[in-house]
């Protein structure tokens, strides 16, 4: 099957609106201002999902869908976040289950309203079923076996706390797949990107299998980058999360956050071109740099640390994109590192701005790499050009 | 229960329904108008530019967080006028007027537009230049600015029209 990345953009818009409705409902319920910080859509394979959910506990509601969409939708909060959610509600923890059901129901309702508008048909929801689930059991039935699920994740920001929730939708074959897969979005539908169906939509439709292949490639790249950190610093490293997502580019800075970060950014040249940023929180940056230097630097993030981080960035980036060129059958190189040390979102904003000249949504590969012993963590953001990536992925399926 | 299609468009995410005294957050490529005593904030301005407009006689204020200078001749951004400095300022002025401000009385404060990276050919300074140009064309005076350099900024637009700009190094000044 083919996935039109532009249609994925439209889906994302709907997910964003659904999340806004959820935020609005929560604001009414709690009296606390909540706003949607980030919404991302991705296509996740069963294998990836099982891995991502290992050891996680979730609480939420699931509903069956009939009518314009058939299948199942699940809204889940991380169990660790539920206390934060409940603390916002007037009845506190005693409201537990009913509050989660209520919030989940309202949020899913809002989410599906958007879809009903988009599809131009009614969607019926069965009454919500409350669940507490370990690991991948949270996912709709059949998610692990088939092609995977369409995953919509949102993060809500409250003045006092951050709340994350995810909506997983596993539609049966039918209208949804026709919509997202292979066909272009109706241009006039609300939420569709202007003219998405008209201007060479073929150039943004990619085979689902290639998307999965690229997701695996991104994962391997993260592992390579982590190995290279281990080699240079002598610290044991692990890749905590590695995901390929499709997000509104304007949301990326918020995702990086306002904490001070240090790291390196690179321009990628070739097909796909784009940018890559490796960002450490300040303290982590200083620790990693120190582990590479023969003696304690005078300044935690001065010139010596900067050189160390640039060198590290270089090998991480090589590791990360190593293999892309082989698999995609293209040539990709990267610029020398440029050191950044600033508010995280400010550091990444020029990259997002540059890419945004041609696209509103983008694939983001984000990987969180952790070191053991000396506790540090860095995030790698790869931002490839959408059209070039789609072209390369399309070629991938032909070879 | 059933979810039927409706023709009603959701209100834009401008936070205008936030109760008085609250905080309205403006994201990247976004803009918001405030008529009460809310604080309008936007964070992590790097090469992006923030344009804060106020009509002091009515207290109607608005904040734009734009990413790129020119919306004309581009094939994206139809959904988000706030993505571009020019379309963003135009939309913000229109929304301020709709909320009771008079364009003749507006004054502007501009922040951001830092030159964060060599890689990205001075998009920050070009954002600032475009903002000055658009504001000049609209006859809106820029009363103060905290722009350029290589430093990220976070801004808070207060109910009294002051713009508090905090730089990444913690230095704070009020425009």
Coordinates of C-alpha atoms in Angstrom, one line a residue:
Chain A
X1 CA 0.0 0.0 0.0
X2 CA 1.0 3.6 -0.5
X3 CA 0.9 6.3 2.0
X4 CA 0.5 9.9 0.8
X5 CA 2.6 11.9 3.1
X6 CA 0.4 15.0 2.3
X7 CA -2.7 13.1 3.4
X8 CA -0.7 12.2 6.5
X9 CA -0.3 15.9 7.0
X10 CA -4.1 16.4 6.8
X11 CA -4.6 13.6 9.3
X12 CA -2.1 15.3 11.5
X13 CA -4.2 18.5 11.3
X14 CA -7.2 16.6 12.4
X15 CA -5.3 15.0 15.3
X16 CA -4.2 18.5 16.3
X17 CA -7.8 19.7 16.3
X18 CA -8.9 16.7 18.3
X19 CA -6.2 17.4 20.8
X20 CA -7.3 21.0 21.0
X21 CA -10.8 19.9 21.8
X22 CA -9.4 17.6 24.4
X23 CA -7.4 20.4 25.9
X24 CA -10.5 22.6 25.9
X25 CA -12.5 19.9 27.6
X26 CA -9.8 19.4 30.2
X27 CA -9.6 23.1 30.8
X28 CA -13.3 23.2 31.5
X29 CA -13.1 20.2 33.8
X30 CA -10.1 21.4 35.7
X31 CA -10.2 25.1 35.6
X32 CA -6.5 25.0 34.6
X33 CA -5.4 26.4 31.3
X34 CA -4.2 23.7 29.0
X35 CA -2.8 24.1 25.6
X36 CA -1.6 21.7 23.0
X37 CA 2.1 21.8 22.7
X38 CA 2.9 19.1 20.1
X39 CA 0.9 16.7 18.0
X40 CA 2.6 14.0 15.8
X41 CA 1.3 11.3 13.5
X42 CA 3.2 8.2 12.7
X43 CA 2.7 4.9 11.1
X44 CA 4.2 2.3 13.5
X45 CA 4.7 -1.3 12.8
X46 CA 3.7 -4.0 15.2
X47 CA 7.3 -4.9 16.0
X48 CA 8.2 -1.3 16.8
X49 CA 5.1 -0.8 18.9
X50 CA 5.8 -4.0 21.0
X51 CA 9.3 -2.7 21.6
X52 CA 8.2 0.9 22.4
X53 CA 5.5 -0.3 24.9
X54 CA 7.7 -2.8 26.8
X55 CA 7.5 -2.0 30.5
X56 CA 5.0 0.8 30.0
X57 CA 1.7 1.0 31.9
X58 CA -1.2 2.8 30.3
X59 CA -4.7 3.9 31.4
X60 CA -7.4 5.1 29.1
X61 CA -10.5 4.3 27.1
X62 CA -11.2 2.5 23.9
X63 CA -14.1 2.8 21.6
X64 CA -15.3 0.9 18.6
X65 CA -16.0 2.8 15.4
X66 CA -18.8 2.3 13.0
X67 CA -20.0 4.3 10.0
X68 CA -17.5 6.5 8.2
X69 CA -14.7 4.8 10.0
X70 CA -14.7 1.2 11.1
X71 CA -12.3 -0.2 13.6
X72 CA -11.1 0.7 17.0
X73 CA -9.6 3.8 18.6
X74 CA -7.8 4.0 21.9
X75 CA -6.9 7.0 24.0
X76 CA -4.2 6.3 26.5
X77 CA -2.4 8.2 29.2
X78 CA 0.9 7.0 30.6
X79 CA 0.1 5.5 34.0
X80 CA 2.7 7.8 35.5
X81 CA 0.9 10.8 34.2
X82 CA -2.5 9.9 35.5
X83 CA -1.7 11.3 38.9
X84 CA -0.9 14.6 37.3
X85 CA -4.2 14.4 35.4
X86 CA -6.2 13.5 38.5
X87 CA -4.5 16.2 40.6
X88 CA -6.0 18.7 38.2
X89 CA -9.5 17.5 38.7
X90 CA -11.8 18.8 41.4
X91 CA -12.5 15.4 42.9
X92 CA -8.9 14.4 42.9
X93 CA -7.8 10.8 43.0
X94 CA -11.3 9.6 44.1
X95 CA -12.6 10.5 40.7
X96 CA -10.0 8.2 39.2
X97 CA -11.7 5.9 36.8
X98 CA -14.7 7.9 35.9
X99 CA -12.6 11.0 35.3
X100 CA -10.3 9.2 33.0
X101 CA -13.3 7.8 31.2
X102 CA -14.9 11.1 30.9
X103 CA -11.8 12.9 29.7
X104 CA -10.9 10.1 27.3
X105 CA -14.4 10.1 25.9
X106 CA -14.5 13.8 25.4
X107 CA -11.1 13.8 23.7
X108 CA -11.9 10.9 21.4
X109 CA -15.2 12.5 20.6
X110 CA -13.5 15.7 19.6
X111 CA -10.9 13.7 17.6
X112 CA -13.6 11.8 15.7
X113 CA -15.7 14.9 15.1
X114 CA -12.8 16.2 13.0
X115 CA -12.6 13.0 11.0
X116 CA -16.4 13.0 10.5
X117 CA -16.1 16.5 9.1
X118 CA -13.2 15.5 6.9
X119 CA -14.9 12.4 5.5
X120 CA -18.3 14.1 5.2
X121 CA -20.0 11.1 6.9
X122 CA -21.1 10.3 10.5
X123 CA -18.9 8.1 12.7
X124 CA -20.6 6.1 15.4
X125 CA -18.8 5.4 18.6
X126 CA -19.6 2.6 20.9
X127 CA -19.7 3.5 24.6
X128 CA -16.1 3.9 26.0
X129 CA -14.5 1.0 27.7
X130 CA -12.1 1.9 30.5
X131 CA -8.8 -0.1 30.7
X132 CA -5.6 -0.4 32.5
X133 CA -3.0 -2.2 30.5
X134 CA 0.6 -3.3 30.6
X135 CA 2.8 -2.9 27.6
X136 CA 1.4 -3.3 24.2
X137 CA -1.9 -4.6 25.5
X138 CA -3.1 -1.0 25.3
X139 CA -3.1 -1.2 21.5
X140 CA -6.2 -2.0 19.5
X141 CA -6.7 -5.7 18.8
X142 CA -4.7 -6.8 15.8
X143 CA -2.3 -3.9 15.9
X144 CA 0.7 -6.1 16.5
X145 CA -0.1 -8.6 13.8
X146 CA -0.9 -6.4 10.8
X147 CA 0.7 -3.4 9.2
X148 CA 0.6 -1.6 12.5
X149 CA -1.4 1.4 13.6
X150 CA -1.7 5.0 12.8
X151 CA -0.5 6.7 15.9
X152 CA -1.4 10.2 17.0
X153 CA 0.4 11.6 20.0
X154 CA -0.2 14.9 21.7
X155 CA 1.4 16.6 24.6
X156 CA -0.7 19.1 26.6
X157 CA 0.9 21.8 28.6
X158 CA -0.6 23.0 31.8
X159 CA 0.8 25.8 33.8
X160 CA 1.7 23.4 36.5
X161 CA 2.4 20.2 34.7
X162 CA 2.9 18.5 31.4
X163 CA 0.4 15.8 30.3
X164 CA 1.0 13.4 27.5
X165 CA -1.6 11.3 25.9
X166 CA -1.7 9.2 22.8
X167 CA -4.5 8.2 20.5
X168 CA -4.0 5.0 18.6
X169 CA -6.3 4.3 15.8
X170 CA -6.6 1.0 14.0
X171 CA -9.2 1.4 11.3
X172 CA -10.3 -1.7 9.4
X173 CA -9.7 -1.5 5.7
X174 CA -12.1 0.8 4.1
X175 CA -12.6 4.5 3.9
X176 CA -9.7 5.4 6.2
X177 CA -7.1 3.4 4.3
X178 CA -8.5 4.7 1.0
X179 CA -8.1 8.1 2.4
X180 CA -4.6 7.9 3.8
X181 CA -3.3 5.2 1.7
X182 CA -2.9 5.6 -2.0
X183 CA -5.5 8.2 -2.6
X184 CA -5.0 11.9 -2.2
X185 CA -6.9 13.9 0.2
X186 CA -9.9 15.8 -1.1
X187 CA -8.6 19.3 -1.6
X188 CA -11.7 21.1 -0.5
X189 CA -12.1 19.2 2.7
X190 CA -11.4 21.1 5.9
X191 CA -8.1 20.3 7.3
X192 CA -6.6 19.2 3.9
X193 CA -3.5 21.0 2.9
X194 CA -4.4 23.5 0.3
X195 CA -4.3 21.8 -3.1
X196 CA -2.8 18.7 -1.6
X197 CA -4.4 16.5 -4.2
X198 CA -3.6 18.6 -7.2
X199 CA 0.0 19.6 -7.4
X200 CA 1.9 16.5 -8.1
X201 CA 0.6 14.5 -5.2
X202 CA 2.2 11.5 -6.8
X203 CA 5.5 13.0 -5.7
X204 CA 4.5 12.7 -2.0
X205 CA 2.9 9.2 -2.1
X206 CA 5.3 6.6 -0.8
X207 CA 4.9 2.9 -0.4
X208 CA 4.1 1.9 3.1
X209 CA 6.9 -0.7 3.1
X210 CA 9.5 1.9 2.2
X211 CA 8.3 4.0 5.1
X212 CA 8.8 1.1 7.4
X213 CA 12.2 0.4 5.9
X214 CA 13.2 4.0 6.5
X215 CA 12.0 3.8 10.1
X216 CA 14.2 0.8 10.6
X217 CA 17.1 2.6 9.0
X218 CA 16.6 5.5 11.3
X219 CA 16.6 3.2 14.2
X220 CA 19.8 1.6 13.1
X221 CA 21.3 5.0 12.6
X222 CA 20.4 5.9 16.2
X223 CA 22.2 2.7 17.4
X224 CA 25.2 3.6 15.3
X225 CA 25.3 7.1 16.7
X226 CA 25.1 5.7 20.2
X227 CA 27.9 3.2 19.5
X228 CA 30.1 6.1 18.3
X229 CA 29.4 8.0 21.6
X230 CA 30.5 4.9 23.5
X231 CA 33.7 4.7 21.4
X232 CA 34.6 8.3 21.9
X233 CA 33.7 8.7 25.6
X234 CA 34.1 5.2 27.0
X235 CA 30.6 5.6 28.4
X236 CA 28.0 2.8 27.9
X237 CA 25.2 4.1 25.8
X238 CA 21.7 3.0 24.9
X239 CA 19.1 4.3 22.6
X240 CA 16.1 5.1 24.6
X241 CA 13.6 5.9 21.9
X242 CA 13.9 6.2 18.2
X243 CA 10.9 7.2 16.1
X244 CA 10.1 8.3 12.7
X245 CA 7.2 10.7 12.9
X246 CA 5.3 13.1 10.6
X247 CA 4.7 16.4 12.4
X248 CA 3.9 20.1 11.8
X249 CA 7.3 21.6 11.6
X250 CA 6.1 24.6 13.6
X251 CA 5.7 22.2 16.6
X252 CA 9.3 21.0 16.5
X253 CA 10.8 23.9 18.5
X254 CA 8.2 23.4 21.3
X255 CA 9.1 19.7 21.4
X256 CA 12.8 20.6 22.0
X257 CA 11.7 22.8 24.8
X258 CA 12.9 26.0 26.5
X259 CA 15.7 24.5 28.6
X260 CA 19.2 25.6 27.7
X261 CA 20.8 23.1 25.3
X262 CA 24.2 22.6 23.8
X263 CA 25.2 20.6 20.8
X264 CA 25.9 20.6 17.1
X265 CA 23.9 21.1 14.0
X266 CA 24.6 19.9 10.5
X267 CA 23.3 20.4 7.0
X268 CA 22.7 17.3 5.0
X269 CA 23.4 17.4 1.3
X270 CA 22.3 14.9 -1.3
X271 CA 19.0 13.1 -1.5
X272 CA 17.4 13.7 0.9
X273 CA 19.0 17.0 1.9
X274 CA 18.0 18.5 5.2
X275 CA 19.3 19.1 8.7
X276 CA 20.4 17.2 11.7
X277 CA 20.7 18.5 15.2
X278 CA 22.3 16.8 18.2
X279 CA 21.2 18.5 21.4
X280 CA 22.2 17.8 24.9
X281 CA 20.7 19.5 27.9
X282 CA 23.4 21.9 29.3
X283 CA 24.5 19.7 32.1
X284 CA 24.6 16.6 30.0
X285 CA 26.7 18.4 27.4
X286 CA 29.2 19.5 30.0
X287 CA 29.5 15.9 31.4
X288 CA 29.9 14.3 28.0
X289 CA 32.5 16.9 27.0
X290 CA 34.4 16.4 30.2
X291 CA 34.5 12.6 29.7
X292 CA 36.3 13.2 26.4
X293 CA 38.9 15.7 27.7
X294 CA 42.1 14.7 29.4
X295 CA 41.6 17.2 32.2
X296 CA 38.7 19.1 33.7
X297 CA 38.1 22.1 31.4
X298 CA 38.2 25.6 32.9
X299 CA 34.7 26.4 31.7
X300 CA 32.1 23.6 31.5
X301 CA 31.1 24.6 28.0
X302 CA 34.0 26.7 26.9
X303 CA 36.2 26.3 23.8
X304 CA 37.6 22.9 24.7
X305 CA 34.2 21.5 25.4
X306 CA 32.9 23.0 22.2
X307 CA 35.7 21.2 20.2
X308 CA 34.9 18.0 21.9
X309 CA 31.2 18.2 21.2
X310 CA 31.9 19.1 17.6
X311 CA 34.1 16.1 17.2
X312 CA 31.5 13.9 18.8
X313 CA 28.8 15.4 16.7
X314 CA 30.8 14.6 13.6
X315 CA 31.1 10.9 14.3
X316 CA 27.5 10.7 15.6
X317 CA 26.2 12.2 12.4
X318 CA 28.3 10.0 10.2
X319 CA 27.0 7.0 12.2
X320 CA 23.5 8.2 11.9
X321 CA 23.3 8.7 8.2
X322 CA 25.6 5.8 7.4
X323 CA 23.6 3.3 5.6
X324 CA 21.0 5.8 4.3
X325 CA 22.9 6.3 1.1
X326 CA 23.3 2.6 0.6
X327 CA 19.7 1.7 1.2
X328 CA 18.3 4.7 -0.6
X329 CA 20.7 4.4 -3.5
X330 CA 21.7 8.0 -3.2
X331 CA 24.7 9.9 -2.0
X332 CA 24.4 11.9 1.3
X333 CA 27.1 14.0 2.9
X334 CA 27.1 16.4 5.8
X335 CA 28.5 19.8 6.5
X336 CA 31.1 20.5 9.2
X337 CA 29.5 20.8 12.7
X338 CA 28.2 24.1 13.9
X339 CA 28.2 24.5 17.7
X340 CA 25.0 25.8 19.4
X341 CA 24.5 26.7 23.0
X342 CA 21.2 28.4 23.7
X343 CA 17.5 27.9 24.6
X344 CA 16.7 24.5 22.9
X345 CA 13.8 25.7 20.8
X346 CA 15.8 28.8 19.7
X347 CA 18.7 26.7 18.6
X348 CA 16.6 24.5 16.3
X349 CA 14.2 27.3 15.0
X350 CA 16.5 28.4 12.1
X351 CA 16.7 24.8 10.8
X352 CA 12.9 24.5 11.0
X353 CA 12.5 27.9 9.3
X354 CA 14.8 27.0 6.5
X355 CA 12.9 23.7 5.8
X356 CA 9.6 25.5 6.2
X357 CA 10.1 27.4 3.1
X358 CA 9.0 24.4 1.1
X359 CA 6.8 22.4 3.5
X360 CA 4.6 22.8 6.6
X361 CA 4.9 19.2 7.8
X362 CA 8.0 17.1 7.9
X363 CA 9.4 13.8 8.9
X364 CA 11.2 14.0 12.1
X365 CA 13.5 11.2 13.3
X366 CA 14.0 11.7 16.9
X367 CA 16.2 9.5 19.0
X368 CA 17.0 9.8 22.7
X369 CA 20.4 8.5 23.5
X370 CA 21.4 7.9 27.1
X371 CA 24.8 7.1 28.7
X372 CA 25.1 5.0 31.8
X373 CA 27.3 5.7 34.7
X374 CA 27.6 9.4 33.9
X375 CA 23.9 10.2 33.5
X376 CA 23.5 12.1 30.3
X377 CA 21.0 12.2 27.5
X378 CA 20.9 13.7 24.1
X379 CA 18.3 14.0 21.4
X380 CA 19.0 13.7 17.8
X381 CA 16.6 15.4 15.4
X382 CA 16.9 14.6 11.7
X383 CA 14.8 16.8 9.4
X384 CA 14.9 15.6 5.8
X385 CA 13.3 17.4 2.9
X386 CA 9.9 15.9 2.5
X387 CA 9.8 15.7 -1.3
X388 CA 13.3 14.4 -1.6
X389 CA 12.7 11.8 1.0
X390 CA 9.5 10.7 -0.7
X391 CA 11.3 10.5 -4.0
X392 CA 14.1 8.3 -2.5
X393 CA 11.6 6.1 -0.7
X394 CA 9.6 5.7 -3.9
X395 CA 12.7 4.5 -5.7
X396 CA 13.5 2.2 -2.9
X397 CA 10.3 0.2 -3.6
X398 CA 11.2 -0.2 -7.2
X399 CA 14.6 -1.6 -6.6
Chain B
X1 CA -23.4 8.3 20.3
X2 CA -22.8 9.7 16.9
X3 CA -20.4 12.2 15.5
X4 CA -21.9 14.0 12.6
X5 CA -20.1 16.2 10.2
X6 CA -20.8 19.9 10.6
X7 CA -19.8 22.9 8.6
X8 CA -18.7 24.8 11.7
X9 CA -15.0 25.6 11.6
X10 CA -13.2 25.4 14.9
X11 CA -12.0 28.7 16.2
X12 CA -8.3 29.3 15.4
X13 CA -5.9 28.5 18.2
X14 CA -5.5 32.0 19.4
X15 CA -6.4 31.4 23.0
X16 CA -8.8 34.3 22.9
X17 CA -11.2 32.4 25.1
X18 CA -8.6 32.3 27.9
X19 CA -10.0 33.9 31.0
X20 CA -8.7 37.3 32.1
X21 CA -5.4 37.3 34.0
X22 CA -4.4 34.1 32.4
X23 CA -1.6 33.3 30.1
X24 CA -1.9 33.0 26.4
X25 CA 0.9 31.1 24.8
X26 CA 1.8 31.8 21.2
X27 CA 3.5 29.0 19.3
X28 CA 5.8 29.2 16.4
X29 CA 3.9 30.5 13.3
X30 CA 1.1 31.6 15.5
X31 CA -0.4 34.8 16.7
X32 CA -2.9 35.9 19.4
X33 CA -4.9 38.9 20.5
X34 CA -5.6 39.8 24.0
X35 CA -8.2 42.3 25.3
X36 CA -8.0 41.8 29.0
X37 CA -5.2 41.5 31.5
X38 CA -3.8 38.3 30.2
X39 CA 0.0 37.9 29.7
X40 CA 0.7 36.8 26.2
X41 CA 3.9 34.8 25.9
X42 CA 6.1 33.2 23.4
X43 CA 9.3 31.3 24.1
X44 CA 12.4 30.1 22.3
X45 CA 12.7 32.8 19.7
X46 CA 15.8 32.1 17.8
X47 CA 15.9 33.3 14.2
X48 CA 12.1 33.8 14.5
X49 CA 10.8 37.3 15.2
X50 CA 8.2 38.4 17.7
X51 CA 6.1 41.5 16.8
X52 CA 4.1 42.9 19.7
X53 CA 1.4 45.5 18.8
X54 CA -0.6 47.5 21.2
X55 CA -3.3 50.2 21.0
X56 CA -2.8 51.8 24.4
X57 CA -6.1 53.7 24.5
X58 CA -8.1 50.5 24.3
X59 CA -5.6 48.1 25.7
X60 CA -6.0 45.7 22.8
X61 CA -2.8 43.9 22.2
X62 CA -1.5 41.2 19.9
X63 CA 1.7 39.1 19.5
X64 CA 3.0 37.4 16.4
X65 CA 5.8 34.7 16.4
X66 CA 6.8 34.4 12.7
X67 CA 9.4 32.1 11.2
X68 CA 10.1 33.4 7.7
X69 CA 10.1 36.9 6.1
X70 CA 7.9 36.5 3.0
X71 CA 4.7 34.7 2.5
X72 CA 4.2 35.8 -1.1
X73 CA 5.2 33.4 -3.8
X74 CA 5.5 30.4 -1.5
X75 CA 3.6 27.2 -1.8
X76 CA 3.1 26.6 1.9
X77 CA 1.6 28.4 4.8
X78 CA -1.9 28.9 3.5
X79 CA -3.2 27.5 6.8
X80 CA -0.9 29.6 9.0
X81 CA -0.6 33.2 8.1
X82 CA 1.6 33.6 11.3
X83 CA 4.3 31.6 9.6
X84 CA 5.5 34.6 7.7
X85 CA 6.3 38.1 8.9
X86 CA 4.4 39.9 6.2
X87 CA 1.1 37.8 6.2
X88 CA 1.4 37.6 10.0
X89 CA 1.6 41.3 10.6
X90 CA -1.3 41.9 8.1
X91 CA -3.4 39.3 9.9
X92 CA -2.5 40.5 13.3
X93 CA -3.5 44.1 12.4
X94 CA -6.8 42.9 11.0
X95 CA -7.5 40.8 14.2
X96 CA -6.6 43.7 16.4
X97 CA -9.0 46.0 14.5
X98 CA -11.7 43.4 14.8
X99 CA -11.1 43.3 18.6
X100 CA -11.5 47.1 18.8
X101 CA -8.1 48.5 18.2
X102 CA -7.4 51.4 15.8
X103 CA -4.6 50.8 13.4
X104 CA -3.7 54.5 13.7
X105 CA -2.9 54.1 17.3
X106 CA -0.9 50.9 17.2
X107 CA 2.7 50.9 18.3
X108 CA 5.1 48.1 17.8
X109 CA 7.9 46.3 19.8
X110 CA 10.1 43.8 18.0
X111 CA 12.2 41.0 19.5
X112 CA 14.1 38.1 18.2
X113 CA 15.6 37.6 14.8
X114 CA 18.9 36.3 16.2
X115 CA 21.6 35.1 13.9
X116 CA 21.8 31.7 15.5
X117 CA 23.6 29.7 12.8
X118 CA 25.9 30.3 9.9
X119 CA 24.2 27.4 8.1
X120 CA 21.0 29.1 7.6
X121 CA 22.0 32.3 5.8
X122 CA 20.8 35.1 8.1
X123 CA 17.2 34.3 8.2
X124 CA 17.0 36.1 11.6
X125 CA 18.1 39.5 10.3
X126 CA 16.0 39.1 7.3
X127 CA 12.9 38.5 9.5
X128 CA 13.7 41.7 11.4
X129 CA 14.2 43.7 8.2
X130 CA 10.9 42.5 6.8
X131 CA 9.1 43.3 10.1
X132 CA 10.4 46.9 10.0
X133 CA 9.4 47.2 6.4
X134 CA 5.9 45.9 6.9
X135 CA 5.3 48.0 10.0
X136 CA 6.6 51.1 8.3
X137 CA 4.3 50.5 5.3
X138 CA 1.4 50.1 7.7
X139 CA 2.4 53.4 9.4
X140 CA 3.0 51.7 12.7
X141 CA 6.0 53.1 14.7
X142 CA 8.5 50.6 16.2
X143 CA 9.0 52.1 19.6
X144 CA 11.6 49.6 20.9
X145 CA 13.5 46.5 19.7
X146 CA 15.6 43.7 21.1
X147 CA 16.8 42.0 18.0
X148 CA 19.8 40.4 16.3
X149 CA 22.9 39.0 18.0
X150 CA 23.3 35.3 18.4
X151 CA 21.1 34.7 21.4
X152 CA 17.7 33.1 21.9
X153 CA 14.9 35.0 23.6
X154 CA 11.6 34.5 25.4
X155 CA 9.1 37.3 25.6
X156 CA 6.1 38.2 27.8
X157 CA 3.7 40.8 26.6
X158 CA 2.1 42.4 29.7
X159 CA -1.3 43.9 30.0
X160 CA 0.1 47.4 30.3
X161 CA 1.8 47.0 26.9
X162 CA 5.3 46.4 28.1
X163 CA 7.3 43.7 26.5
X164 CA 9.6 41.8 28.8
X165 CA 12.4 40.1 26.9
X166 CA 14.5 37.5 28.6
X167 CA 17.7 36.3 26.8
X168 CA 19.1 32.8 27.0
X169 CA 21.8 34.0 29.3
X170 CA 19.2 35.2 31.8
X171 CA 19.5 38.9 31.0
X172 CA 16.1 40.5 31.1
X173 CA 15.0 43.9 29.7
X174 CA 11.7 45.6 29.4
X175 CA 10.7 47.3 26.2

